[in-house]
């Protein structure tokens, strides 16, 4: 499935080898936690897939929007008024990281004793994932 | 960078209003699009719709044996942050329809009953559901998330009545100022909101789920516990990061807490 997006990731300067690790780690964790639950609503399928999509299909959508001249902003925290961004045709994209995989890659620039959310996000940036 | 004040008095509200205007200018300059009142109104309604749908999904968690697990409700909130808003809204509508059907047919997301728990504290962005997972595997039913990936994100709507630009910007600023982050002092409304949510969701106990080094939420937990004691609701605090190394320690603690809650006879529900 992820093969279709390798060109996109290459174009964006993603480190493919590390990104594969991140994706495999994320998928495995999701399988162990969410997918192992019994009696789940079938409609959760879209939300399950969003885990992959937020690295792939959604990235492709945003890239296409930007390639056509559209603007987007990365946001942190829930204080950014989304409605104002949308009204100016600017896509707000929250960047808060939730992956444990990337946390230690933040060590290059950040102290260890700060928020794991910040370390996760910048770990992805610094590892090219 | 938007300057979020630390208090909610009048001068702070004015500062925040100016920041919202500055944000408007910033996005307008970025895209070259001038925001019209009509367009802003349309987008206020769009984002309100997303919040309303998320509220509806969470309504199902107020029921006995909810048709959606806490782990999955968290996933919905996590996905709400980064997927296309229109598609997300449609998928929420589908989920709501299915949840209603499950309620009609008496289908629960949980195999057995367990203590109803409200999670309070910091966000769990997409990829991190560690404590939620361990808590539910320990027999808890997480029925509400008082977090930035929960109630704090969708509880309040923007007032849709103003028609003019200034009125709408004011309504937007007011809505975002209602967010009860622990970065505010005093933050008594968060304590009140938690007590109210405990009653609304008929929670038997509260788990403070706090990311390491988030001192505001960590310190504030004590003030919340004092309010919870008055209504005889037990609580526990878990401070953790994204690593897997403390999973078993968390499991031992959540299992014990589930027992404490289950034997807390005076608790409601």
Short mmCIF file of N, CA and C in Angstrom, two decimals, chain B residues 68-236:
data_model
loop_
_atom_site.label_atom_id
_atom_site.label_comp_id
_atom_site.label_asym_id
_atom_site.label_seq_id
_atom_site.Cartn_x
_atom_site.Cartn_y
_atom_site.Cartn_z
N UNK B 68 -19.16 2.54 21.98
CA UNK B 68 -17.82 2.84 21.47
C UNK B 68 -16.85 2.88 22.66
N UNK B 69 -15.68 2.31 22.47
CA UNK B 69 -14.70 2.27 23.57
C UNK B 69 -14.04 3.64 23.73
N UNK B 70 -13.41 3.83 24.87
CA UNK B 70 -12.67 5.07 25.09
C UNK B 70 -11.50 5.18 24.14
N UNK B 71 -10.90 4.03 23.85
CA UNK B 71 -9.75 3.99 22.94
C UNK B 71 -10.16 4.46 21.55
N UNK B 72 -11.34 4.00 21.08
CA UNK B 72 -11.80 4.39 19.75
C UNK B 72 -12.31 5.83 19.73
N UNK B 73 -12.95 6.27 20.81
CA UNK B 73 -13.41 7.66 20.87
C UNK B 73 -12.21 8.60 20.82
N UNK B 74 -11.12 8.17 21.45
CA UNK B 74 -9.90 8.98 21.40
C UNK B 74 -9.36 9.03 19.97
N UNK B 75 -9.42 7.89 19.29
CA UNK B 75 -8.93 7.85 17.90
C UNK B 75 -9.71 8.85 17.02
N UNK B 76 -11.02 8.92 17.24
CA UNK B 76 -11.84 9.87 16.47
C UNK B 76 -11.33 11.30 16.72
N UNK B 77 -11.07 11.63 17.97
CA UNK B 77 -10.61 12.98 18.30
C UNK B 77 -9.22 13.24 17.71
N UNK B 78 -8.38 12.21 17.74
CA UNK B 78 -7.03 12.38 17.19
C UNK B 78 -7.09 12.64 15.69
N UNK B 79 -7.96 11.87 15.01
CA UNK B 79 -8.07 12.00 13.55
C UNK B 79 -8.69 13.35 13.17
N UNK B 80 -9.55 13.88 14.05
CA UNK B 80 -10.22 15.15 13.76
C UNK B 80 -9.21 16.27 13.52
N UNK B 81 -8.01 16.10 14.06
CA UNK B 81 -7.03 17.18 13.97
C UNK B 81 -6.36 17.29 12.62
N UNK B 82 -6.20 16.17 11.92
CA UNK B 82 -5.38 16.34 10.71
C UNK B 82 -6.00 15.89 9.39
N UNK B 83 -7.23 15.38 9.42
CA UNK B 83 -7.83 14.96 8.16
C UNK B 83 -8.73 16.07 7.58
N UNK B 84 -9.09 15.91 6.31
CA UNK B 84 -9.97 16.88 5.66
C UNK B 84 -11.27 17.01 6.45
N UNK B 85 -11.63 18.24 6.77
CA UNK B 85 -12.76 18.47 7.70
C UNK B 85 -14.09 17.98 7.13
N UNK B 86 -14.31 18.18 5.82
CA UNK B 86 -15.59 17.76 5.23
C UNK B 86 -15.72 16.23 5.25
N UNK B 87 -14.64 15.55 4.87
CA UNK B 87 -14.67 14.08 4.87
C UNK B 87 -14.84 13.59 6.31
N UNK B 88 -14.10 14.20 7.22
CA UNK B 88 -14.19 13.80 8.62
C UNK B 88 -15.63 13.92 9.11
N UNK B 89 -16.27 15.05 8.79
CA UNK B 89 -17.65 15.25 9.24
C UNK B 89 -18.57 14.15 8.71
N UNK B 90 -18.41 13.82 7.41
CA UNK B 90 -19.25 12.77 6.82
C UNK B 90 -19.02 11.43 7.53
N UNK B 91 -17.76 11.13 7.81
CA UNK B 91 -17.44 9.85 8.46
C UNK B 91 -17.98 9.82 9.89
N UNK B 92 -18.01 10.98 10.54
CA UNK B 92 -18.60 11.04 11.88
C UNK B 92 -20.09 10.77 11.81
N UNK B 93 -20.74 11.30 10.80
CA UNK B 93 -22.18 11.06 10.64
C UNK B 93 -22.46 9.57 10.48
N UNK B 94 -21.62 8.91 9.68
CA UNK B 94 -21.78 7.45 9.48
C UNK B 94 -21.59 6.71 10.80
N UNK B 95 -20.58 7.14 11.54
CA UNK B 95 -20.30 6.49 12.83
C UNK B 95 -21.47 6.69 13.80
N UNK B 96 -22.02 7.91 13.82
CA UNK B 96 -23.15 8.20 14.72
C UNK B 96 -24.33 7.29 14.40
N UNK B 97 -24.58 7.13 13.09
CA UNK B 97 -25.69 6.27 12.66
C UNK B 97 -25.46 4.83 13.15
N UNK B 98 -24.24 4.37 12.99
CA UNK B 98 -23.94 2.99 13.42
C UNK B 98 -24.02 2.85 14.94
N UNK B 99 -23.56 3.88 15.65
CA UNK B 99 -23.60 3.81 17.12
C UNK B 99 -25.04 3.75 17.60
N UNK B 100 -25.93 4.52 16.94
CA UNK B 100 -27.34 4.49 17.32
C UNK B 100 -27.92 3.10 17.09
N UNK B 101 -27.54 2.52 15.95
CA UNK B 101 -28.01 1.17 15.62
C UNK B 101 -27.53 0.17 16.67
N UNK B 102 -26.27 0.32 17.08
CA UNK B 102 -25.71 -0.58 18.10
C UNK B 102 -26.45 -0.44 19.42
N UNK B 103 -26.80 0.80 19.76
CA UNK B 103 -27.55 1.02 21.01
C UNK B 103 -28.92 0.33 20.90
N UNK B 104 -29.57 0.52 19.74
CA UNK B 104 -30.88 -0.11 19.55
C UNK B 104 -30.80 -1.63 19.69
N UNK B 105 -29.69 -2.19 19.22
CA UNK B 105 -29.53 -3.65 19.27
C UNK B 105 -28.85 -4.12 20.56
N UNK B 106 -28.52 -3.18 21.42
CA UNK B 106 -27.91 -3.54 22.71
C UNK B 106 -26.47 -4.02 22.60
N UNK B 107 -25.73 -3.52 21.58
CA UNK B 107 -24.33 -3.95 21.41
C UNK B 107 -23.40 -2.97 22.12
N UNK B 108 -22.57 -3.51 23.00
CA UNK B 108 -21.60 -2.69 23.71
C UNK B 108 -20.21 -2.89 23.12
N UNK B 109 -19.36 -1.89 23.27
CA UNK B 109 -17.97 -2.04 22.82
C UNK B 109 -17.17 -2.86 23.82
N UNK B 110 -17.75 -3.01 25.02
CA UNK B 110 -17.02 -3.71 26.08
C UNK B 110 -17.59 -5.09 26.30
N UNK B 111 -16.69 -6.05 26.54
CA UNK B 111 -17.13 -7.42 26.76
C UNK B 111 -17.78 -7.59 28.12
N UNK B 112 -17.26 -6.84 29.12
CA UNK B 112 -17.89 -6.92 30.44
C UNK B 112 -17.95 -5.52 31.05
N UNK B 113 -18.79 -5.38 32.05
CA UNK B 113 -18.92 -4.06 32.65
C UNK B 113 -17.68 -3.76 33.49
N UNK B 114 -17.46 -2.51 33.72
CA UNK B 114 -16.29 -2.10 34.50
C UNK B 114 -16.51 -0.70 35.00
N UNK B 115 -15.62 -0.22 35.89
CA UNK B 115 -15.80 1.13 36.41
C UNK B 115 -15.73 2.19 35.31
N UNK B 116 -16.63 3.19 35.43
CA UNK B 116 -16.69 4.27 34.43
C UNK B 116 -15.67 5.34 34.85
N UNK B 117 -14.73 5.64 33.95
CA UNK B 117 -13.63 6.52 34.31
C UNK B 117 -13.58 7.75 33.40
N UNK B 118 -13.34 8.90 34.02
CA UNK B 118 -13.08 10.11 33.26
C UNK B 118 -11.58 10.34 33.24
N UNK B 119 -11.02 10.48 32.03
CA UNK B 119 -9.61 10.83 31.89
C UNK B 119 -9.50 12.34 31.88
N UNK B 120 -8.55 12.88 32.65
CA UNK B 120 -8.39 14.34 32.69
C UNK B 120 -6.92 14.70 32.47
N UNK B 121 -6.69 15.77 31.74
CA UNK B 121 -5.31 16.23 31.62
C UNK B 121 -4.87 16.61 30.23
N UNK B 122 -3.69 16.10 29.87
CA UNK B 122 -3.01 16.57 28.65
C UNK B 122 -3.48 15.81 27.41
N UNK B 123 -3.14 16.36 26.22
CA UNK B 123 -3.58 15.69 25.00
C UNK B 123 -2.83 14.39 24.73
N UNK B 124 -3.46 13.51 23.94
CA UNK B 124 -2.81 12.31 23.43
C UNK B 124 -2.91 12.37 21.90
N UNK B 125 -1.94 13.00 21.24
CA UNK B 125 -2.05 13.13 19.78
C UNK B 125 -1.94 11.77 19.07
N UNK B 126 -2.34 11.75 17.82
CA UNK B 126 -2.37 10.51 17.02
C UNK B 126 -1.05 9.76 17.15
N UNK B 127 -1.14 8.50 17.51
CA UNK B 127 0.06 7.68 17.68
C UNK B 127 0.24 7.31 19.14
N UNK B 128 -0.28 8.15 20.03
CA UNK B 128 -0.12 7.86 21.45
C UNK B 128 -1.47 7.59 22.11
N UNK B 129 -1.69 6.32 22.49
CA UNK B 129 -2.92 5.97 23.20
C UNK B 129 -2.55 4.99 24.31
N UNK B 130 -1.30 5.07 24.74
CA UNK B 130 -0.76 4.07 25.67
C UNK B 130 -1.59 3.92 26.94
N UNK B 131 -1.80 5.03 27.63
CA UNK B 131 -2.48 4.93 28.94
C UNK B 131 -3.95 4.53 28.75
N UNK B 132 -4.58 5.06 27.70
CA UNK B 132 -5.96 4.66 27.40
C UNK B 132 -6.05 3.14 27.18
N UNK B 133 -5.10 2.64 26.39
CA UNK B 133 -5.11 1.21 26.08
C UNK B 133 -4.93 0.37 27.34
N UNK B 134 -3.93 0.72 28.12
CA UNK B 134 -3.64 -0.07 29.33
C UNK B 134 -4.82 0.01 30.30
N UNK B 135 -5.40 1.21 30.44
CA UNK B 135 -6.51 1.38 31.40
C UNK B 135 -7.71 0.52 30.99
N UNK B 136 -8.03 0.51 29.70
CA UNK B 136 -9.20 -0.28 29.28
C UNK B 136 -8.89 -1.77 29.32
N UNK B 137 -7.63 -2.12 29.06
CA UNK B 137 -7.25 -3.53 29.18
C UNK B 137 -7.31 -3.97 30.65
N UNK B 138 -7.24 -2.99 31.57
CA UNK B 138 -7.36 -3.31 33.01
C UNK B 138 -8.81 -3.37 33.46
N UNK B 139 -9.74 -3.27 32.54
CA UNK B 139 -11.15 -3.41 32.89
C UNK B 139 -11.90 -2.11 33.06
N UNK B 140 -11.23 -0.98 32.86
CA UNK B 140 -11.94 0.30 32.98
C UNK B 140 -12.71 0.60 31.69
N UNK B 141 -13.78 1.38 31.84
CA UNK B 141 -14.45 1.94 30.69
C UNK B 141 -14.19 3.45 30.73
N UNK B 142 -13.39 3.95 29.79
CA UNK B 142 -13.13 5.39 29.76
C UNK B 142 -14.33 6.05 29.07
N UNK B 143 -15.10 6.81 29.82
CA UNK B 143 -16.36 7.35 29.28
C UNK B 143 -16.25 8.82 28.89
N UNK B 144 -15.14 9.46 29.24
CA UNK B 144 -14.96 10.86 28.83
C UNK B 144 -13.48 11.22 28.89
N UNK B 145 -13.09 12.11 27.99
CA UNK B 145 -11.72 12.65 28.00
C UNK B 145 -11.79 14.14 28.23
N UNK B 146 -11.32 14.55 29.41
CA UNK B 146 -11.24 15.98 29.67
C UNK B 146 -9.82 16.39 29.28
N UNK B 147 -9.61 16.52 27.97
CA UNK B 147 -8.26 16.82 27.48
C UNK B 147 -8.37 17.62 26.20
N UNK B 148 -7.20 18.00 25.67
CA UNK B 148 -7.17 18.77 24.41
C UNK B 148 -7.50 17.87 23.23
N UNK B 149 -7.44 16.53 23.42
CA UNK B 149 -7.96 15.61 22.41
C UNK B 149 -9.26 15.03 22.97
N UNK B 150 -10.10 15.89 23.50
CA UNK B 150 -11.37 15.48 24.08
C UNK B 150 -12.25 16.70 24.27
N UNK B 151 -12.91 16.75 25.44
CA UNK B 151 -13.89 17.81 25.70
C UNK B 151 -13.34 19.23 25.46
N UNK B 152 -12.09 19.46 25.83
CA UNK B 152 -11.52 20.80 25.69
C UNK B 152 -11.51 21.26 24.23
N UNK B 153 -11.49 20.29 23.31
CA UNK B 153 -11.42 20.60 21.89
C UNK B 153 -12.80 20.88 21.27
N UNK B 154 -13.84 20.19 21.77
CA UNK B 154 -15.12 20.33 21.07
C UNK B 154 -16.29 20.74 21.97
N UNK B 155 -16.04 20.99 23.25
CA UNK B 155 -17.13 21.31 24.18
C UNK B 155 -17.84 22.62 23.83
N UNK B 156 -17.06 23.67 23.49
CA UNK B 156 -17.65 24.99 23.27
C UNK B 156 -17.78 25.31 21.78
N UNK B 157 -18.92 25.90 21.43
CA UNK B 157 -19.15 26.32 20.04
C UNK B 157 -18.94 27.83 19.93
N UNK B 158 -18.68 28.29 18.70
CA UNK B 158 -18.63 29.74 18.44
C UNK B 158 -20.07 30.21 18.25
N UNK B 159 -20.41 31.33 18.89
CA UNK B 159 -21.75 31.91 18.73
C UNK B 159 -21.95 32.30 17.27
N UNK B 160 -23.01 31.76 16.66
CA UNK B 160 -23.22 32.00 15.22
C UNK B 160 -24.12 33.20 14.94
N UNK B 161 -24.57 33.90 15.98
CA UNK B 161 -25.53 34.99 15.73
C UNK B 161 -24.94 36.27 15.13
N UNK B 162 -23.72 36.71 15.50
CA UNK B 162 -23.23 37.97 14.91
C UNK B 162 -23.13 37.89 13.38
N UNK B 163 -23.45 39.00 12.71
CA UNK B 163 -23.42 39.03 11.24
C UNK B 163 -22.25 39.86 10.72
N UNK B 164 -21.81 40.83 11.54
CA UNK B 164 -20.73 41.71 11.07
C UNK B 164 -19.36 41.13 11.45
N UNK B 165 -18.34 41.57 10.76
CA UNK B 165 -16.99 41.02 10.95
C UNK B 165 -16.52 41.16 12.39
N UNK B 166 -16.63 42.36 12.95
CA UNK B 166 -16.13 42.56 14.32
C UNK B 166 -16.86 41.67 15.33
N UNK B 167 -18.17 41.55 15.13
CA UNK B 167 -18.96 40.70 16.03
C UNK B 167 -18.53 39.25 15.94
N UNK B 168 -18.25 38.82 14.72
CA UNK B 168 -17.85 37.42 14.53
C UNK B 168 -16.47 37.15 15.12
N UNK B 169 -15.55 38.10 14.90
CA UNK B 169 -14.20 37.91 15.45
C UNK B 169 -14.27 37.88 16.99
N UNK B 170 -15.09 38.74 17.55
CA UNK B 170 -15.27 38.77 19.01
C UNK B 170 -15.82 37.41 19.49
N UNK B 171 -16.80 36.89 18.74
CA UNK B 171 -17.41 35.60 19.14
C UNK B 171 -16.37 34.48 19.07
N UNK B 172 -15.52 34.54 18.05
CA UNK B 172 -14.47 33.51 17.91
C UNK B 172 -13.47 33.64 19.07
N UNK B 173 -13.04 34.88 19.34
CA UNK B 173 -12.09 35.10 20.44
C UNK B 173 -12.67 34.61 21.76
N UNK B 174 -13.95 34.92 22.00
CA UNK B 174 -14.60 34.50 23.25
C UNK B 174 -14.62 32.97 23.38
N UNK B 175 -14.90 32.31 22.27
CA UNK B 175 -14.97 30.84 22.30
C UNK B 175 -13.61 30.24 22.68
N UNK B 176 -12.55 30.75 22.07
CA UNK B 176 -11.23 30.16 22.34
C UNK B 176 -10.74 30.51 23.75
N UNK B 177 -11.23 31.64 24.29
CA UNK B 177 -10.85 31.99 25.66
C UNK B 177 -11.51 31.08 26.69
N UNK B 178 -12.55 30.35 26.27
CA UNK B 178 -13.22 29.43 27.20
C UNK B 178 -12.39 28.17 27.44
N UNK B 179 -11.41 27.92 26.57
CA UNK B 179 -10.58 26.72 26.73
C UNK B 179 -9.91 26.78 28.10
N UNK B 180 -10.10 25.72 28.88
CA UNK B 180 -9.63 25.74 30.27
C UNK B 180 -8.30 25.03 30.45
N UNK B 181 -7.31 25.51 29.72
CA UNK B 181 -5.96 24.96 29.84
C UNK B 181 -5.37 25.34 31.19
N UNK B 182 -4.51 24.45 31.71
CA UNK B 182 -3.91 24.73 33.02
C UNK B 182 -2.89 25.87 32.95
N UNK B 183 -2.65 26.42 31.74
CA UNK B 183 -1.73 27.57 31.65
C UNK B 183 -2.40 28.83 32.21
N UNK B 184 -3.71 28.76 32.50
CA UNK B 184 -4.40 29.91 33.09
C UNK B 184 -4.37 29.85 34.61
N UNK B 185 -4.31 31.03 35.20
CA UNK B 185 -4.34 31.12 36.66
C UNK B 185 -5.14 32.35 37.08
N UNK B 186 -6.18 32.22 37.86
CA UNK B 186 -6.72 30.95 38.33
C UNK B 186 -7.43 30.21 37.19
N UNK B 187 -7.69 28.92 37.43
CA UNK B 187 -8.34 28.11 36.39
C UNK B 187 -9.51 27.35 37.01
N UNK B 188 -10.28 28.07 37.83
CA UNK B 188 -11.37 27.43 38.58
C UNK B 188 -12.41 26.82 37.65
N UNK B 189 -12.57 27.40 36.44
CA UNK B 189 -13.60 26.84 35.56
C UNK B 189 -13.26 25.41 35.14
N UNK B 190 -11.95 25.09 35.09
CA UNK B 190 -11.60 23.70 34.74
C UNK B 190 -12.09 22.75 35.83
N UNK B 191 -11.90 23.15 37.08
CA UNK B 191 -12.35 22.31 38.19
C UNK B 191 -13.88 22.12 38.10
N UNK B 192 -14.57 23.24 37.86
CA UNK B 192 -16.03 23.15 37.74
C UNK B 192 -16.43 22.27 36.55
N UNK B 193 -15.74 22.44 35.44
CA UNK B 193 -16.05 21.63 34.25
C UNK B 193 -15.85 20.14 34.50
N UNK B 194 -14.81 19.82 35.25
CA UNK B 194 -14.54 18.39 35.53
C UNK B 194 -15.63 17.82 36.44
N UNK B 195 -15.98 18.56 37.48
CA UNK B 195 -17.03 18.08 38.39
C UNK B 195 -18.33 17.86 37.61
N UNK B 196 -18.61 18.81 36.72
CA UNK B 196 -19.83 18.69 35.91
C UNK B 196 -19.76 17.48 34.97
N UNK B 197 -18.59 17.29 34.34
CA UNK B 197 -18.43 16.17 33.41
C UNK B 197 -18.53 14.84 34.15
N UNK B 198 -18.01 14.78 35.38
CA UNK B 198 -18.10 13.55 36.18
C UNK B 198 -19.58 13.18 36.37
N UNK B 199 -20.40 14.20 36.63
CA UNK B 199 -21.83 13.94 36.84
C UNK B 199 -22.52 13.58 35.53
N UNK B 200 -22.20 14.35 34.48
CA UNK B 200 -22.86 14.15 33.19
C UNK B 200 -22.56 12.76 32.61
N UNK B 201 -21.30 12.35 32.73
CA UNK B 201 -20.89 11.06 32.16
C UNK B 201 -20.98 9.94 33.20
N UNK B 202 -21.50 10.27 34.38
CA UNK B 202 -21.66 9.31 35.47
C UNK B 202 -20.38 8.52 35.72
N UNK B 203 -19.28 9.26 35.85
CA UNK B 203 -17.99 8.61 36.09
C UNK B 203 -17.89 8.18 37.55
N UNK B 204 -17.26 7.02 37.77
CA UNK B 204 -17.04 6.52 39.14
C UNK B 204 -15.68 6.92 39.66
N UNK B 205 -14.80 7.35 38.76
CA UNK B 205 -13.45 7.72 39.17
C UNK B 205 -12.78 8.57 38.10
N UNK B 206 -11.69 9.21 38.48
CA UNK B 206 -10.96 10.08 37.55
C UNK B 206 -9.50 9.63 37.48
N UNK B 207 -8.98 9.54 36.26
CA UNK B 207 -7.55 9.29 36.08
C UNK B 207 -6.93 10.55 35.48
N UNK B 208 -6.00 11.15 36.21
CA UNK B 208 -5.24 12.26 35.63
C UNK B 208 -4.20 11.64 34.70
N UNK B 209 -4.33 11.92 33.43
CA UNK B 209 -3.38 11.38 32.44
C UNK B 209 -2.51 12.54 31.98
N UNK B 210 -1.28 12.58 32.48
CA UNK B 210 -0.46 13.78 32.30
C UNK B 210 0.87 13.44 31.64
N UNK B 211 1.16 14.17 30.58
CA UNK B 211 2.45 13.99 29.91
C UNK B 211 3.56 14.55 30.80
N UNK B 212 4.64 13.83 30.81
CA UNK B 212 5.80 14.22 31.62
C UNK B 212 6.20 15.66 31.31
N UNK B 213 6.54 16.39 32.34
CA UNK B 213 7.01 17.79 32.24
C UNK B 213 5.90 18.79 31.94
N UNK B 214 4.62 18.35 31.96
CA UNK B 214 3.54 19.32 31.81
C UNK B 214 3.14 19.75 33.22
N UNK B 215 3.93 20.68 33.75
CA UNK B 215 3.80 21.01 35.17
C UNK B 215 2.44 21.60 35.53
N UNK B 216 1.86 22.39 34.62
CA UNK B 216 0.57 23.01 34.90
C UNK B 216 -0.48 21.98 35.28
N UNK B 217 -0.65 20.98 34.42
CA UNK B 217 -1.66 19.94 34.68
C UNK B 217 -1.28 19.09 35.89
N UNK B 218 0.01 18.86 36.04
CA UNK B 218 0.48 18.05 37.16
C UNK B 218 0.13 18.72 38.49
N UNK B 219 0.44 20.02 38.59
CA UNK B 219 0.18 20.75 39.84
C UNK B 219 -1.32 20.89 40.08
N UNK B 220 -2.05 21.18 39.00
CA UNK B 220 -3.49 21.44 39.12
C UNK B 220 -4.27 20.19 39.58
N UNK B 221 -3.69 19.02 39.36
CA UNK B 221 -4.39 17.77 39.71
C UNK B 221 -4.81 17.78 41.19
N UNK B 222 -3.99 18.37 42.05
CA UNK B 222 -4.30 18.38 43.47
C UNK B 222 -5.59 19.18 43.75
N UNK B 223 -5.68 20.34 43.11
CA UNK B 223 -6.87 21.18 43.31
C UNK B 223 -8.13 20.44 42.83
N UNK B 224 -7.96 19.68 41.75
CA UNK B 224 -9.10 18.92 41.23
C UNK B 224 -9.47 17.79 42.19
N UNK B 225 -8.44 17.11 42.71
CA UNK B 225 -8.70 16.02 43.66
C UNK B 225 -9.48 16.52 44.88
N UNK B 226 -9.13 17.73 45.34
CA UNK B 226 -9.83 18.27 46.51
C UNK B 226 -11.31 18.49 46.21
N UNK B 227 -11.61 18.92 44.98
CA UNK B 227 -13.01 19.10 44.58
C UNK B 227 -13.70 17.74 44.43
N UNK B 228 -12.95 16.75 43.91
CA UNK B 228 -13.54 15.42 43.71
C UNK B 228 -13.82 14.70 45.02
N UNK B 229 -12.94 14.94 46.00
CA UNK B 229 -13.14 14.32 47.31
C UNK B 229 -14.51 14.70 47.89
N UNK B 230 -14.89 15.95 47.65
CA UNK B 230 -16.17 16.44 48.18
C UNK B 230 -17.36 15.68 47.62
N UNK B 231 -17.21 15.16 46.39
CA UNK B 231 -18.33 14.39 45.83
C UNK B 231 -18.01 12.89 45.84
N UNK B 232 -17.01 12.54 46.66
CA UNK B 232 -16.64 11.15 46.87
C UNK B 232 -16.24 10.41 45.59
N UNK B 233 -15.45 11.08 44.76
CA UNK B 233 -14.95 10.45 43.54
C UNK B 233 -13.45 10.21 43.70
N UNK B 234 -13.03 8.94 43.70
CA UNK B 234 -11.59 8.66 43.83
C UNK B 234 -10.83 9.02 42.54
N UNK B 235 -9.55 9.32 42.70
CA UNK B 235 -8.76 9.65 41.52
C UNK B 235 -7.34 9.11 41.66
N UNK B 236 -6.67 9.01 40.55
CA UNK B 236 -5.26 8.64 40.56
C UNK B 236 -4.55 9.46 39.48
#
